[in-house]
Amino acid sequence: EPLLEIKQLKKYYDVKTGWFQPKEQVKAVDDVSFTVYKGETFGLVGESGCGKSTTGRAILKLQELTSGEIWFQGENIADHSYEKMRKLRRKMQMVFQDPYASLNPKKTILQILTEPLRVHGLYSPEERVQKAIEILEIVGLSEYHLHSYPHEFSGGQRQRIGIAKAVILQPELIIADEPVSALDVSIQSQVINLLLQLQRDFHLTYLFISHDLSVVRHITDRVGVMYLGKLVELAQTEELFANP
Ligand code: ADP
Ligand code: ADP
């Protein structure tokens, strides 16, 4: 069953390369189509600059797209207003490479984790605190950390909190953009295992963006390969890695 269908997605940027140069068009995402099925981990791979992040951000409408359709649960959300997208964020969450991008440095972990619940009008204040404690434990931290600030944690712990913030809403889809690329290799597998465990426990679907094929090979079911803004290959992960 399809959860997300991307059709002919395009995102062009107008960039100025120099003061006297005319604007140039960068085709960051150029006619990309793919489907992500419920419960799977779909990997979007390719070298740096090929358009993976732009695709992920466009799906969440964190940036405007040039054209294309984004079907999510039977609805084309490509032209959704900001307000409609805010509501949809309950179902589509993002995990970033640098958790600082989604963790407000001035807020405690308790505030960071309860805020999405509050914004979406879920639970009573007491229940929200309880949910925050539960999710912290699930990601391997404890109640003891509730009143700390993001900078007090290691990179791996911070990513666990970033993941907790995304998962606390029990979304359908998580778009993870290089979620382990900034971490030590020894920590990477721990975070990957956490993502796999959460997928089982919360029935999550992942769009997993990464340039690191060893990570992709481990976590994804299917893979789309991007090159210069185009999707150039679509395969089962096993198939893609079968041939030398
Ligand atoms: P990837 O995630 O695969 O590394 P990106 O989606 O970040 O690729 O970038 C795709 C292309 O779009 C690159 O050529 C990049 O330089 C360009 N690009 C990305 N973001 C912007 C932006 N905000 N303004 C102009 N060009 C951008
Ligand atoms: P603050 O706590 O500073 O208000 P927010 O949590 O509201 O920061 O995040 C700032 C922006 O990033 C918002 O537009 C928000 O929708 C977006 N954002 C933050 N975290 C996520 C996430 N996990 N998934 C999707 N969008 C996010």
Coordinates of C-alpha atoms and ligand atoms in Angstrom, one line a residue:
E1 CA 0.0 0.0 0.0
P2 CA 1.6 3.3 -1.1
L3 CA 2.0 5.9 1.7
L4 CA 3.8 8.6 -0.3
E5 CA 3.8 9.1 -4.1
I6 CA 6.1 11.6 -5.6
K7 CA 5.3 12.5 -9.2
Q8 CA 7.5 14.6 -11.5
L9 CA 8.9 16.6 -8.6
K10 CA 10.9 19.6 -9.7
K11 CA 12.8 22.1 -7.7
Y12 CA 14.9 24.7 -9.5
Y13 CA 16.9 27.4 -7.8
D14 CA 17.9 30.7 -9.3
V15 CA 21.5 31.3 -8.3
K16 CA 23.9 34.2 -8.9
T17 CA 27.4 32.9 -9.4
G18 CA 29.0 36.3 -9.5
W19 CA 28.2 40.0 -9.1
F20 CA 28.0 40.7 -12.9
Q21 CA 26.8 37.2 -13.9
P22 CA 23.3 36.6 -15.0
K23 CA 21.2 34.4 -12.8
E24 CA 21.6 30.7 -13.5
Q25 CA 19.1 28.0 -12.9
V26 CA 20.2 25.0 -10.8
K27 CA 18.0 22.0 -11.4
A28 CA 18.4 20.6 -7.9
V29 CA 15.5 18.1 -8.4
D30 CA 14.6 17.4 -11.9
D31 CA 11.5 15.4 -12.7
V32 CA 11.8 12.9 -9.8
S33 CA 9.1 10.2 -9.3
F34 CA 8.9 7.4 -6.7
T35 CA 6.6 5.7 -4.3
V36 CA 7.2 4.8 -0.7
Y37 CA 5.1 2.0 0.6
K38 CA 3.7 1.8 4.1
G39 CA 6.1 0.2 6.6
E40 CA 9.2 0.2 4.4
T41 CA 12.4 2.0 4.5
F42 CA 13.1 3.7 1.2
G43 CA 16.6 5.0 0.8
L44 CA 17.4 8.1 -1.3
V45 CA 21.1 7.9 -2.1
G46 CA 23.6 9.6 -4.3
E47 CA 26.7 11.8 -4.0
S48 CA 26.6 15.2 -2.3
G49 CA 24.7 17.8 -4.2
C50 CA 22.6 15.4 -6.3
G51 CA 19.3 16.7 -4.8
K52 CA 18.5 14.3 -1.9
S53 CA 17.9 16.9 0.8
T54 CA 16.0 19.2 -1.5
T55 CA 13.7 16.3 -2.3
G56 CA 13.1 15.6 1.4
R57 CA 12.6 19.2 2.3
A58 CA 10.2 19.7 -0.6
I59 CA 8.0 16.8 0.5
L60 CA 7.6 18.4 4.0
K61 CA 7.2 21.8 2.3
L62 CA 10.0 23.1 4.3
Q63 CA 10.7 24.8 1.0
E64 CA 8.6 25.6 -2.0
L65 CA 8.7 23.3 -5.0
T66 CA 8.8 24.4 -8.6
S67 CA 6.3 21.8 -9.8
G68 CA 5.1 18.2 -9.2
E69 CA 2.7 16.2 -7.1
I70 CA 3.2 14.8 -3.6
W71 CA 0.5 12.3 -2.8
F72 CA 0.3 11.4 0.9
Q73 CA -2.5 9.1 2.2
G74 CA -4.5 9.7 -1.0
E75 CA -4.2 13.5 -1.0
N76 CA -2.0 15.7 -3.2
I77 CA -0.3 18.0 -0.7
A78 CA 1.9 19.8 -3.2
D79 CA -0.2 22.9 -3.0
H80 CA -1.1 22.8 0.7
S81 CA -1.0 26.1 2.5
Y82 CA 1.4 26.5 5.5
E83 CA -1.5 26.0 7.9
K84 CA -2.5 22.7 6.3
M85 CA 1.1 21.6 6.4
R86 CA 1.3 22.4 10.0
K87 CA -1.5 20.0 10.7
L88 CA 0.1 17.4 8.5
R89 CA 3.4 17.6 10.4
R90 CA 1.7 15.4 13.0
K91 CA 1.9 12.6 10.4
M92 CA 5.2 13.6 8.6
Q93 CA 8.2 14.4 10.7
M94 CA 11.8 15.1 9.9
V95 CA 15.0 13.9 11.5
F96 CA 18.0 16.1 10.6
Q97 CA 21.7 15.4 10.2
D98 CA 22.4 18.0 12.9
P99 CA 19.9 17.6 15.7
Y100 CA 20.6 21.3 16.6
A101 CA 18.5 22.1 13.5
S102 CA 15.4 21.0 15.3
L103 CA 16.3 21.3 19.0
N104 CA 15.9 24.8 20.3
P105 CA 19.0 25.6 22.4
K106 CA 17.1 27.7 24.9
K107 CA 14.6 25.0 25.7
T108 CA 14.8 22.1 28.1
I109 CA 14.3 18.5 26.8
L110 CA 11.0 18.5 28.6
Q111 CA 9.9 21.6 26.7
I112 CA 11.3 20.3 23.4
L113 CA 9.4 17.0 23.7
T114 CA 6.1 18.3 25.0
E115 CA 5.9 21.2 22.6
P116 CA 4.8 19.2 19.5
L117 CA 2.1 17.5 21.6
R118 CA 0.9 20.9 22.9
V119 CA 0.9 22.5 19.4
H120 CA -1.2 19.6 18.1
G121 CA -3.5 19.8 21.1
L122 CA -2.8 16.3 22.3
Y123 CA -3.2 15.2 25.9
S124 CA -3.3 17.1 29.2
P125 CA -0.2 18.9 30.5
E126 CA 0.4 16.0 33.0
E127 CA 0.0 13.4 30.3
R128 CA 2.4 15.3 28.0
V129 CA 5.1 15.1 30.7
Q130 CA 4.4 11.4 31.1
K131 CA 4.7 10.9 27.3
A132 CA 8.0 12.8 27.3
I133 CA 9.4 10.5 30.0
E134 CA 8.2 7.4 28.1
I135 CA 9.7 8.4 24.8
L136 CA 13.0 9.4 26.5
E137 CA 13.3 6.0 28.0
I138 CA 12.4 4.4 24.6
V139 CA 15.3 6.2 23.0
G140 CA 17.7 5.3 25.8
L141 CA 17.7 8.3 28.0
S142 CA 16.0 8.9 31.3
E143 CA 13.7 11.2 33.2
Y144 CA 16.8 12.5 34.8
H145 CA 17.6 14.3 31.5
L146 CA 14.3 16.2 31.3
H147 CA 15.6 19.5 32.7
S148 CA 18.8 19.6 30.7
Y149 CA 19.4 21.6 27.6
P150 CA 20.5 20.3 24.1
H151 CA 24.1 21.4 24.5
E152 CA 24.6 19.3 27.6
F153 CA 24.4 16.1 25.5
S154 CA 26.8 14.2 23.2
G155 CA 26.1 14.1 19.5
G156 CA 24.6 10.6 19.7
Q157 CA 22.4 11.5 22.6
R158 CA 21.3 14.7 20.9
Q159 CA 20.3 12.6 17.8
R160 CA 18.3 10.3 20.1
I161 CA 16.4 13.4 21.4
G162 CA 15.9 14.6 17.8
I163 CA 14.4 11.2 17.0
A164 CA 12.3 11.3 20.2
K165 CA 10.9 14.7 19.2
A166 CA 9.9 13.3 15.8
V167 CA 8.5 10.0 17.1
I168 CA 6.5 11.4 20.0
L169 CA 3.7 12.5 17.7
Q170 CA 3.5 8.9 16.4
P171 CA 3.7 10.0 12.8
E172 CA 3.2 7.8 9.7
L173 CA 6.3 8.9 7.9
I174 CA 9.7 10.0 9.0
I175 CA 12.1 11.7 6.6
A176 CA 15.5 11.2 8.0
D177 CA 18.1 13.3 6.2
E178 CA 21.6 11.9 6.9
P179 CA 20.6 11.1 10.5
V180 CA 23.9 9.4 11.4
S181 CA 26.4 11.1 9.1
A182 CA 27.6 13.5 11.8
L183 CA 28.1 10.8 14.3
D184 CA 31.2 8.6 15.1
V185 CA 31.0 5.3 13.3
S186 CA 30.6 3.4 16.6
I187 CA 27.6 5.5 17.5
Q188 CA 26.1 5.2 14.0
S189 CA 25.0 1.6 14.4
Q190 CA 23.4 2.3 17.8
V191 CA 21.3 5.0 16.3
I192 CA 20.4 2.9 13.2
N193 CA 19.4 0.1 15.5
L194 CA 17.2 2.5 17.5
L195 CA 15.5 3.6 14.2
L196 CA 14.9 0.0 13.3
Q197 CA 13.4 -0.7 16.7
L198 CA 11.1 2.3 16.6
Q199 CA 10.0 1.3 13.1
R200 CA 8.8 -2.0 14.5
D201 CA 7.3 -0.6 17.7
F202 CA 5.5 2.4 16.1
H203 CA 4.9 1.0 12.6
L204 CA 6.8 3.8 11.0
T205 CA 7.7 4.3 7.3
Y206 CA 11.0 5.9 6.6
L207 CA 12.4 8.0 3.8
F208 CA 16.0 7.6 4.6
I209 CA 18.4 10.0 2.9
S210 CA 22.1 9.2 2.9
H211 CA 25.2 9.3 0.8
D212 CA 26.7 6.4 2.9
L213 CA 26.1 3.2 1.1
S214 CA 27.2 1.0 4.1
V215 CA 24.4 2.5 6.2
V216 CA 21.9 2.4 3.4
R217 CA 22.6 -1.3 2.7
H218 CA 21.9 -2.0 6.4
I219 CA 18.7 -0.2 7.0
T220 CA 16.8 0.2 3.7
D221 CA 14.4 -2.1 1.8
R222 CA 14.4 -0.3 -1.5
V223 CA 16.7 2.4 -2.9
G224 CA 16.4 5.3 -5.3
V225 CA 19.7 6.6 -6.7
M226 CA 19.9 10.2 -7.6
Y227 CA 22.4 11.8 -9.9
L228 CA 22.5 15.5 -10.9
G229 CA 18.9 16.0 -9.8
K230 CA 17.5 13.0 -11.6
L231 CA 16.4 9.6 -10.2
V232 CA 18.6 7.3 -12.2
E233 CA 17.9 3.9 -10.6
L234 CA 15.2 2.3 -8.5
A235 CA 15.9 -1.1 -7.0
Q236 CA 15.5 -3.5 -4.1
T237 CA 18.4 -2.9 -1.7
E238 CA 19.5 -6.6 -2.1
E239 CA 19.5 -6.3 -5.9
L240 CA 21.5 -3.0 -5.8
F241 CA 24.2 -4.5 -3.7
A242 CA 24.2 -8.0 -5.3
N243 CA 26.4 -7.2 -8.2
P244 CA 30.1 -6.3 -7.7
Ligands
ADP1 P1 22.2 16.6 -1.5 O1 21.2 16.5 -0.4 O2 22.1 15.4 -2.4 O3 23.6 16.8 -1.1 P2 21.0 19.1 -2.1 O4 19.5 18.9 -2.3 O5 21.4 19.7 -0.9 O6 21.8 17.8 -2.5 O7 21.4 20.1 -3.3 C1 21.1 19.9 -4.7 C2 21.6 21.0 -5.5 O8 20.9 22.2 -5.2 C3 23.1 21.4 -5.3 O9 23.6 21.8 -6.5 C4 23.0 22.5 -4.4 O10 24.1 23.4 -4.5 C5 21.7 23.3 -4.8 N1 21.1 23.9 -3.7 C6 20.6 23.4 -2.5 N2 20.1 24.3 -1.7 C7 20.1 25.5 -2.4 C8 19.7 26.8 -2.1 N3 19.0 27.1 -1.0 N4 19.9 27.8 -3.0 C9 20.6 27.5 -4.2 N5 21.0 26.2 -4.5 C10 20.8 25.3 -3.6
ADP2 P1 11.2 26.3 17.9 O1 11.2 25.4 19.0 O2 12.4 27.2 17.9 O3 9.9 27.1 17.7 P2 10.4 24.5 15.9 O4 10.4 23.2 16.6 O5 9.1 25.2 15.7 O6 11.4 25.5 16.6 O7 11.1 24.3 14.5 C1 11.3 25.4 13.5 C2 10.9 25.0 12.1 O8 11.4 23.7 11.7 C3 9.4 24.9 12.0 O9 9.0 25.4 10.8 C4 9.1 23.4 12.2 O10 7.9 23.1 11.5 C5 10.3 22.8 11.5 N1 10.6 21.5 12.2 C6 11.2 21.4 13.4 N2 11.4 20.1 13.7 C7 10.8 19.4 12.7 C8 10.6 18.0 12.5 N3 11.0 17.1 13.4 N4 9.9 17.7 11.4 C9 9.4 18.6 10.6 N5 9.6 19.9 10.7 C10 10.3 20.3 11.8

